[in-house]
């Protein structure tokens, strides 16, 4: 978005909407950008934010900026929401207006392939990795009942009723990837043995190769099953005892697709689990992961609906170490290398930093 100096009108964000601005960023030299008082209003800018003139009224929900924040003129009216500066690289902050509430988050990690925070109030779930694989929700609703462990900005999780609600990504190209870690927070309402799904890569992994799956309600073992499927209908699935139901738990599933044990490790709340090889799915896989949509809490948004809540779902193109998983469990980011925030002008925060 580039609002030039010759523009004198007003642009208004519709109430309850989410605006996503791409990597070229937001530039305003004149005019007015206005928003409503709805806390459902959000804007995510994956590039820079530059205000040199005019008036920018920030969304009352949240304004997330992944690039440099520069205000050399104009009026920045922050409202009651949160300004989130999320550093995918080192950034500079040049403010000249009062900010109500600000959060600085550093998440430098080039191996972060996809990252869905599940923070949006409705509609679209942004891919915070910057790779553009935004997810869509069907029926699922945002809930403020989230894990208290997460230390970064986390206003919402998503609630799935286990009957007809789900989410899905567009095609996620993991071709050539063999090492991967899947990290997520899951609140499973009640465990059963009806094969309900937490996530599945493809519409049906029984019919598609180069996929992965997680079944908290595995009917054959009564345990939590995770696994992968190879290039020629090979399967390699592992199970572990299920933790308590109706409670938040952090899971990290570490994979090496072509290893004899393709699920290298599973951590629940940071504790490595004892894995049992699934008897009828013990083959060594060939190939790599494929290119499919990722379905959450269902099979193809059509069956095997999972009952519960899901939050902060990440896919890394590497095997995370136990120490990196511990960082995630503690509500931080897996990387131990932090980005830097350089404050160019004095910063006034009227509420919290």
Coordinates of C-alpha atoms in Angstrom, one line a residue:
X1 CA 0.0 0.0 0.0
X2 CA 1.5 3.4 -1.1
X3 CA -0.6 6.5 -0.2
X4 CA 1.1 9.4 -2.0
X5 CA 1.3 13.0 -0.9
X6 CA -1.3 14.1 -3.4
X7 CA -4.0 11.9 -1.8
X8 CA -6.3 13.9 0.6
X9 CA -9.2 11.4 1.1
X10 CA -9.9 8.8 3.8
X11 CA -9.5 5.0 3.6
X12 CA -11.6 3.1 6.1
X13 CA -11.1 -0.5 7.2
X14 CA -14.4 -2.2 7.5
X15 CA -15.4 -3.3 11.0
X16 CA -14.3 -6.8 12.0
X17 CA -11.9 -7.3 9.0
X18 CA -8.3 -8.3 8.7
X19 CA -5.9 -6.6 6.3
X20 CA -2.7 -8.3 5.2
X21 CA -0.1 -6.1 3.4
X22 CA 2.7 -7.8 1.5
X23 CA 6.5 -7.5 1.6
X24 CA 6.6 -4.1 -0.1
X25 CA 5.0 -2.7 3.1
X26 CA 2.8 0.2 4.0
X27 CA 3.8 3.8 3.0
X28 CA 1.7 6.9 3.7
X29 CA 2.5 10.5 2.9
X30 CA -0.9 12.1 3.2
X31 CA -4.6 11.4 3.7
X32 CA -6.2 9.4 6.4
X33 CA -6.4 5.7 7.1
X34 CA -9.2 5.0 9.6
X35 CA -10.5 2.0 11.4
X36 CA -13.4 1.1 13.7
X37 CA -13.3 0.5 17.5
X38 CA -13.8 -3.3 17.0
X39 CA -11.1 -5.4 18.6
X40 CA -11.6 -7.8 15.7
X41 CA -9.9 -5.3 13.4
X42 CA -6.4 -6.5 12.6
X43 CA -3.6 -5.6 10.1
X44 CA -0.5 -7.5 9.4
X45 CA 2.3 -5.9 7.4
X46 CA 5.0 -8.3 6.2
X47 CA 7.2 -5.4 5.1
X48 CA 8.1 -2.0 6.4
X49 CA 5.7 0.7 7.8
X50 CA 6.5 4.3 6.9
X51 CA 4.4 7.3 7.9
X52 CA 5.6 10.7 6.7
X53 CA 2.4 12.6 6.6
X54 CA -1.4 12.3 7.0
X55 CA -3.1 10.4 9.8
X56 CA -2.9 6.7 10.5
X57 CA -5.4 5.3 13.0
X58 CA -4.2 1.8 14.0
X59 CA -6.7 -1.1 14.3
X60 CA -8.2 -1.6 17.7
X61 CA -7.3 -5.3 17.7
X62 CA -3.6 -5.5 16.7
X63 CA -1.2 -4.0 14.2
X64 CA 1.7 -6.4 13.4
X65 CA 4.7 -5.2 11.5
X66 CA 7.6 -7.5 10.4
X67 CA 9.8 -4.8 8.9
X68 CA 11.1 -1.4 10.0
X69 CA 8.7 1.0 11.8
X70 CA 9.4 4.6 10.7
X71 CA 7.3 7.7 11.5
X72 CA 9.0 10.9 10.3
X73 CA 5.8 12.9 10.2
X74 CA 2.0 12.8 10.3
X75 CA -0.1 11.5 13.2
X76 CA 0.0 7.9 14.4
X77 CA -3.1 7.2 16.6
X78 CA -2.6 3.9 18.2
X79 CA -6.0 3.2 19.9
X80 CA -6.4 0.5 22.6
X81 CA -4.9 -2.4 20.5
X82 CA -1.4 -3.8 20.5
X83 CA 1.5 -2.8 18.2
X84 CA 3.4 -6.0 17.5
X85 CA 6.9 -5.7 16.1
X86 CA 7.8 -9.1 14.9
X87 CA 11.4 -9.3 13.8
X88 CA 12.1 -11.8 11.0
X89 CA 15.4 -9.8 10.7
X90 CA 16.9 -7.0 12.7
X91 CA 14.7 -3.9 12.5
X92 CA 14.8 -0.3 13.5
X93 CA 12.0 1.6 15.3
X94 CA 11.6 5.3 14.6
X95 CA 8.4 6.6 16.4
X96 CA 7.3 10.2 17.0
X97 CA 3.8 9.5 18.6
X98 CA 2.7 7.8 21.8
X99 CA 2.0 4.1 21.5
X100 CA -0.6 2.5 23.7
X101 CA 0.8 -1.0 24.1
X102 CA 3.8 -2.6 22.3
X103 CA 5.4 -6.0 22.0
X104 CA 8.7 -6.9 20.5
X105 CA 9.1 -10.4 19.3
X106 CA 12.1 -11.9 17.7
X107 CA 11.7 -15.1 15.7
X108 CA 14.8 -15.4 13.4
X109 CA 14.9 -18.9 12.1
X110 CA 15.2 -19.6 8.3
X111 CA 14.0 -23.1 8.9
X112 CA 10.5 -22.0 10.0
X113 CA 8.5 -23.1 6.9
X114 CA 5.0 -22.3 8.2
X115 CA 3.7 -20.6 11.3
X116 CA 0.0 -20.1 12.2
X117 CA -0.6 -18.3 15.4
X118 CA -4.4 -18.9 15.4
X119 CA -4.7 -15.3 16.9
X120 CA -7.1 -13.9 14.3
X121 CA -10.7 -13.2 15.5
X122 CA -12.2 -14.8 12.4
X123 CA -11.8 -15.7 8.8
X124 CA -8.1 -16.2 7.7
X125 CA -5.2 -17.5 9.7
X126 CA -2.0 -15.7 8.6
X127 CA 1.2 -17.6 7.9
X128 CA 3.6 -15.7 10.1
X129 CA 6.6 -17.3 8.4
X130 CA 6.1 -15.0 5.5
X131 CA 5.6 -17.8 3.0
X132 CA 2.0 -16.9 2.3
X133 CA 0.2 -20.2 3.1
X134 CA -2.7 -18.6 5.0
X135 CA -5.3 -21.0 6.4
X136 CA -9.1 -20.8 6.2
X137 CA -11.5 -21.8 8.9
X138 CA -14.7 -23.6 8.5
X139 CA -17.1 -23.1 11.4
X140 CA -14.3 -23.0 14.0
X141 CA -14.3 -20.0 16.3
X142 CA -11.7 -18.0 18.1
X143 CA -11.5 -18.4 21.9
X144 CA -9.5 -16.4 24.4
X145 CA -9.0 -19.6 26.5
X146 CA -5.4 -20.2 25.7
X147 CA -2.4 -21.8 27.4
X148 CA -1.1 -19.5 30.1
X149 CA 2.5 -20.8 29.3
X150 CA 2.8 -18.9 26.0
X151 CA 4.8 -15.8 26.8
X152 CA 4.3 -13.9 23.6
X153 CA 1.3 -12.1 22.2
X154 CA -1.4 -14.7 22.1
X155 CA -4.9 -13.3 22.3
X156 CA -6.7 -16.3 20.8
X157 CA -6.7 -20.0 20.1
X158 CA -9.3 -21.8 17.8
X159 CA -12.1 -23.9 19.1
X160 CA -13.3 -27.0 17.1
X161 CA -16.5 -28.8 18.0
X162 CA -15.6 -32.2 16.8
X163 CA -18.6 -32.4 14.5
X164 CA -18.2 -30.2 11.5
X165 CA -15.5 -27.6 12.1
X166 CA -12.0 -27.6 10.6
X167 CA -9.3 -25.5 9.0
X168 CA -7.1 -26.0 6.0
X169 CA -4.1 -24.5 4.2
X170 CA -3.6 -24.2 0.5
X171 CA -1.1 -26.6 -1.0
X172 CA 2.0 -26.6 1.1
X173 CA 5.0 -27.5 -1.0
X174 CA 7.3 -29.6 1.2
X175 CA 8.9 -31.4 -1.8
X176 CA 12.5 -32.4 -1.1
X177 CA 12.0 -32.0 2.7
X178 CA 13.0 -35.0 4.7
X179 CA 13.8 -33.4 8.1
X180 CA 10.9 -31.7 9.8
X181 CA 9.5 -30.7 13.2
X182 CA 5.9 -30.0 13.8
X183 CA 5.2 -28.0 17.0
X184 CA 1.7 -27.1 18.3
X185 CA -0.4 -26.5 21.4
X186 CA -3.4 -28.8 21.6
X187 CA -6.3 -29.0 24.1
X188 CA -8.1 -32.3 23.3
X189 CA -11.6 -32.3 24.9
X190 CA -11.8 -36.1 25.5
X191 CA -9.8 -39.0 24.2
X192 CA -11.6 -41.9 22.5
X193 CA -10.8 -44.6 19.9
X194 CA -12.6 -43.3 16.9
X195 CA -9.5 -42.2 14.8
X196 CA -10.3 -38.4 15.1
X197 CA -7.5 -36.4 13.6
X198 CA -5.5 -33.4 14.9
X199 CA -3.8 -32.8 11.5
X200 CA -3.3 -34.5 8.2
X201 CA -1.2 -33.6 5.2
X202 CA -3.4 -34.3 2.1
X203 CA -7.2 -35.0 1.9
X204 CA -6.6 -38.6 2.9
X205 CA -3.1 -40.0 3.7
X206 CA -4.4 -43.5 3.0
X207 CA -4.8 -42.6 -0.6
X208 CA -1.8 -40.2 -1.0
X209 CA 2.0 -40.9 -0.6
X210 CA 4.5 -38.5 0.9
X211 CA 2.3 -37.4 3.7
X212 CA 2.0 -37.2 7.5
X213 CA -0.7 -37.5 10.1
X214 CA -1.5 -37.2 13.8
X215 CA -4.4 -39.2 15.4
X216 CA -4.9 -38.6 19.2
X217 CA -7.8 -41.1 19.0
X218 CA -6.0 -44.1 17.3
X219 CA -8.5 -47.0 17.4
X220 CA -6.0 -49.8 17.1
X221 CA -3.8 -48.9 20.0
X222 CA -5.7 -46.5 22.2
X223 CA -2.7 -44.2 22.1
X224 CA -1.7 -41.0 20.3
X225 CA -0.4 -42.0 16.8
X226 CA 1.9 -39.9 14.6
X227 CA 3.6 -41.0 11.4
X228 CA 4.6 -40.6 7.8
X229 CA 3.8 -42.3 4.5
X230 CA 6.4 -42.7 1.7
X231 CA 6.6 -42.7 -2.0
X232 CA 5.4 -46.2 -2.8
X233 CA 2.6 -46.7 -0.2
X234 CA 5.0 -47.4 2.7
X235 CA 3.9 -46.4 6.2
X236 CA 6.0 -45.6 9.3
X237 CA 3.8 -44.8 12.3
X238 CA 4.6 -44.6 16.0
X239 CA 2.4 -44.3 19.1
X240 CA 2.9 -43.0 22.6
X241 CA 0.7 -42.7 25.7
X242 CA -1.8 -39.9 25.7
X243 CA -1.5 -37.1 28.2
X244 CA -4.5 -35.8 30.2
X245 CA -7.5 -34.7 28.3
X246 CA -9.3 -31.3 28.7
X247 CA -5.9 -29.6 29.3
X248 CA -3.4 -27.7 27.2
X249 CA -0.3 -29.6 26.2
X250 CA 2.6 -28.7 23.9
X251 CA 3.6 -31.3 21.3
X252 CA 6.7 -31.4 19.2
X253 CA 7.0 -34.2 16.6
X254 CA 10.5 -34.5 15.2
X255 CA 10.8 -36.4 11.8
X256 CA 13.5 -37.8 9.5
X257 CA 11.4 -39.1 6.6
X258 CA 13.8 -41.6 5.2
X259 CA 15.1 -43.1 8.6
X260 CA 14.1 -46.5 9.8
X261 CA 12.3 -44.6 12.6
X262 CA 10.8 -41.7 10.7
X263 CA 9.4 -40.2 13.8
X264 CA 12.7 -39.5 15.6
X265 CA 11.2 -38.1 18.7
X266 CA 8.0 -36.8 20.3
X267 CA 8.0 -34.3 23.1
X268 CA 4.9 -33.6 25.2
X269 CA 5.4 -30.5 27.4
X270 CA 9.1 -30.8 26.7
X271 CA 9.4 -34.4 27.9
X272 CA 10.6 -37.0 25.4
X273 CA 8.1 -39.9 25.0
X274 CA 8.6 -43.6 24.7
X275 CA 7.6 -44.5 21.2
X276 CA 6.1 -47.8 20.1
X277 CA 6.3 -48.9 16.4
X278 CA 2.9 -49.4 14.9
X279 CA 3.0 -53.1 13.9
X280 CA 1.4 -52.9 10.5
X281 CA 3.1 -49.6 9.5
X282 CA 6.8 -50.3 10.1
X283 CA 8.4 -49.9 6.7
X284 CA 11.4 -47.7 5.9
X285 CA 10.2 -44.8 3.6
X286 CA 11.6 -43.5 0.4
X287 CA 11.3 -40.1 -1.2
X288 CA 10.4 -36.9 0.8
X289 CA 7.3 -35.0 1.8
X290 CA 5.0 -33.9 -1.0
X291 CA 2.8 -30.9 -2.0
X292 CA -0.7 -31.0 -0.4
X293 CA -3.0 -28.9 1.6
X294 CA -2.7 -29.4 5.4
X295 CA -6.0 -30.1 7.2
X296 CA -6.5 -29.3 10.9
X297 CA -8.8 -31.2 13.2
X298 CA -10.4 -33.3 10.4
X299 CA -9.9 -35.5 7.4
X300 CA -10.5 -33.2 4.3
X301 CA -12.9 -31.1 6.4
X302 CA -15.4 -33.9 5.8
X303 CA -14.9 -36.5 8.5
X304 CA -13.0 -37.6 11.6
X305 CA -13.4 -34.2 13.2
X306 CA -11.3 -33.5 16.2
X307 CA -12.8 -32.0 19.4
X308 CA -10.8 -29.3 21.1
X309 CA -8.6 -26.3 20.7
X310 CA -5.5 -25.7 18.6
X311 CA -2.9 -22.9 18.9
X312 CA 0.5 -21.8 17.7
X313 CA 1.1 -24.4 15.0
X314 CA 4.6 -24.4 13.4
X315 CA 6.4 -26.4 10.8
X316 CA 10.2 -26.4 10.7
X317 CA 12.4 -27.7 7.9
X318 CA 14.8 -29.3 10.4
X319 CA 14.9 -31.5 13.4
X320 CA 14.6 -29.4 16.5
X321 CA 16.8 -30.3 19.4
X322 CA 15.5 -30.9 22.9
X323 CA 16.8 -27.5 24.0
X324 CA 14.9 -25.8 21.1
X325 CA 11.7 -27.7 22.0
X326 CA 12.2 -26.5 25.6
X327 CA 12.2 -22.9 24.4
X328 CA 8.8 -23.5 22.7
X329 CA 7.4 -25.1 25.8
X330 CA 8.4 -22.1 27.8
X331 CA 6.4 -19.9 25.5
X332 CA 9.3 -18.5 23.5
X333 CA 10.7 -19.1 20.0
X334 CA 12.9 -22.2 19.2
X335 CA 15.8 -20.1 17.9
X336 CA 18.5 -19.2 20.4
X337 CA 19.7 -16.3 18.1
X338 CA 17.6 -13.2 18.8
X339 CA 16.9 -10.4 16.3
X340 CA 17.8 -6.8 17.3
X341 CA 15.5 -3.8 17.7
X342 CA 17.2 -0.5 17.3
X343 CA 15.3 2.5 18.7
X344 CA 16.1 5.6 16.7
X345 CA 13.7 8.1 18.4
X346 CA 12.5 8.2 22.0
X347 CA 9.6 5.9 22.5
X348 CA 6.5 6.8 24.7
X349 CA 4.3 3.9 25.7
X350 CA 1.1 4.8 27.5
X351 CA 0.2 1.3 28.7
X352 CA 2.5 -1.7 28.5
X353 CA 5.8 -2.7 26.7

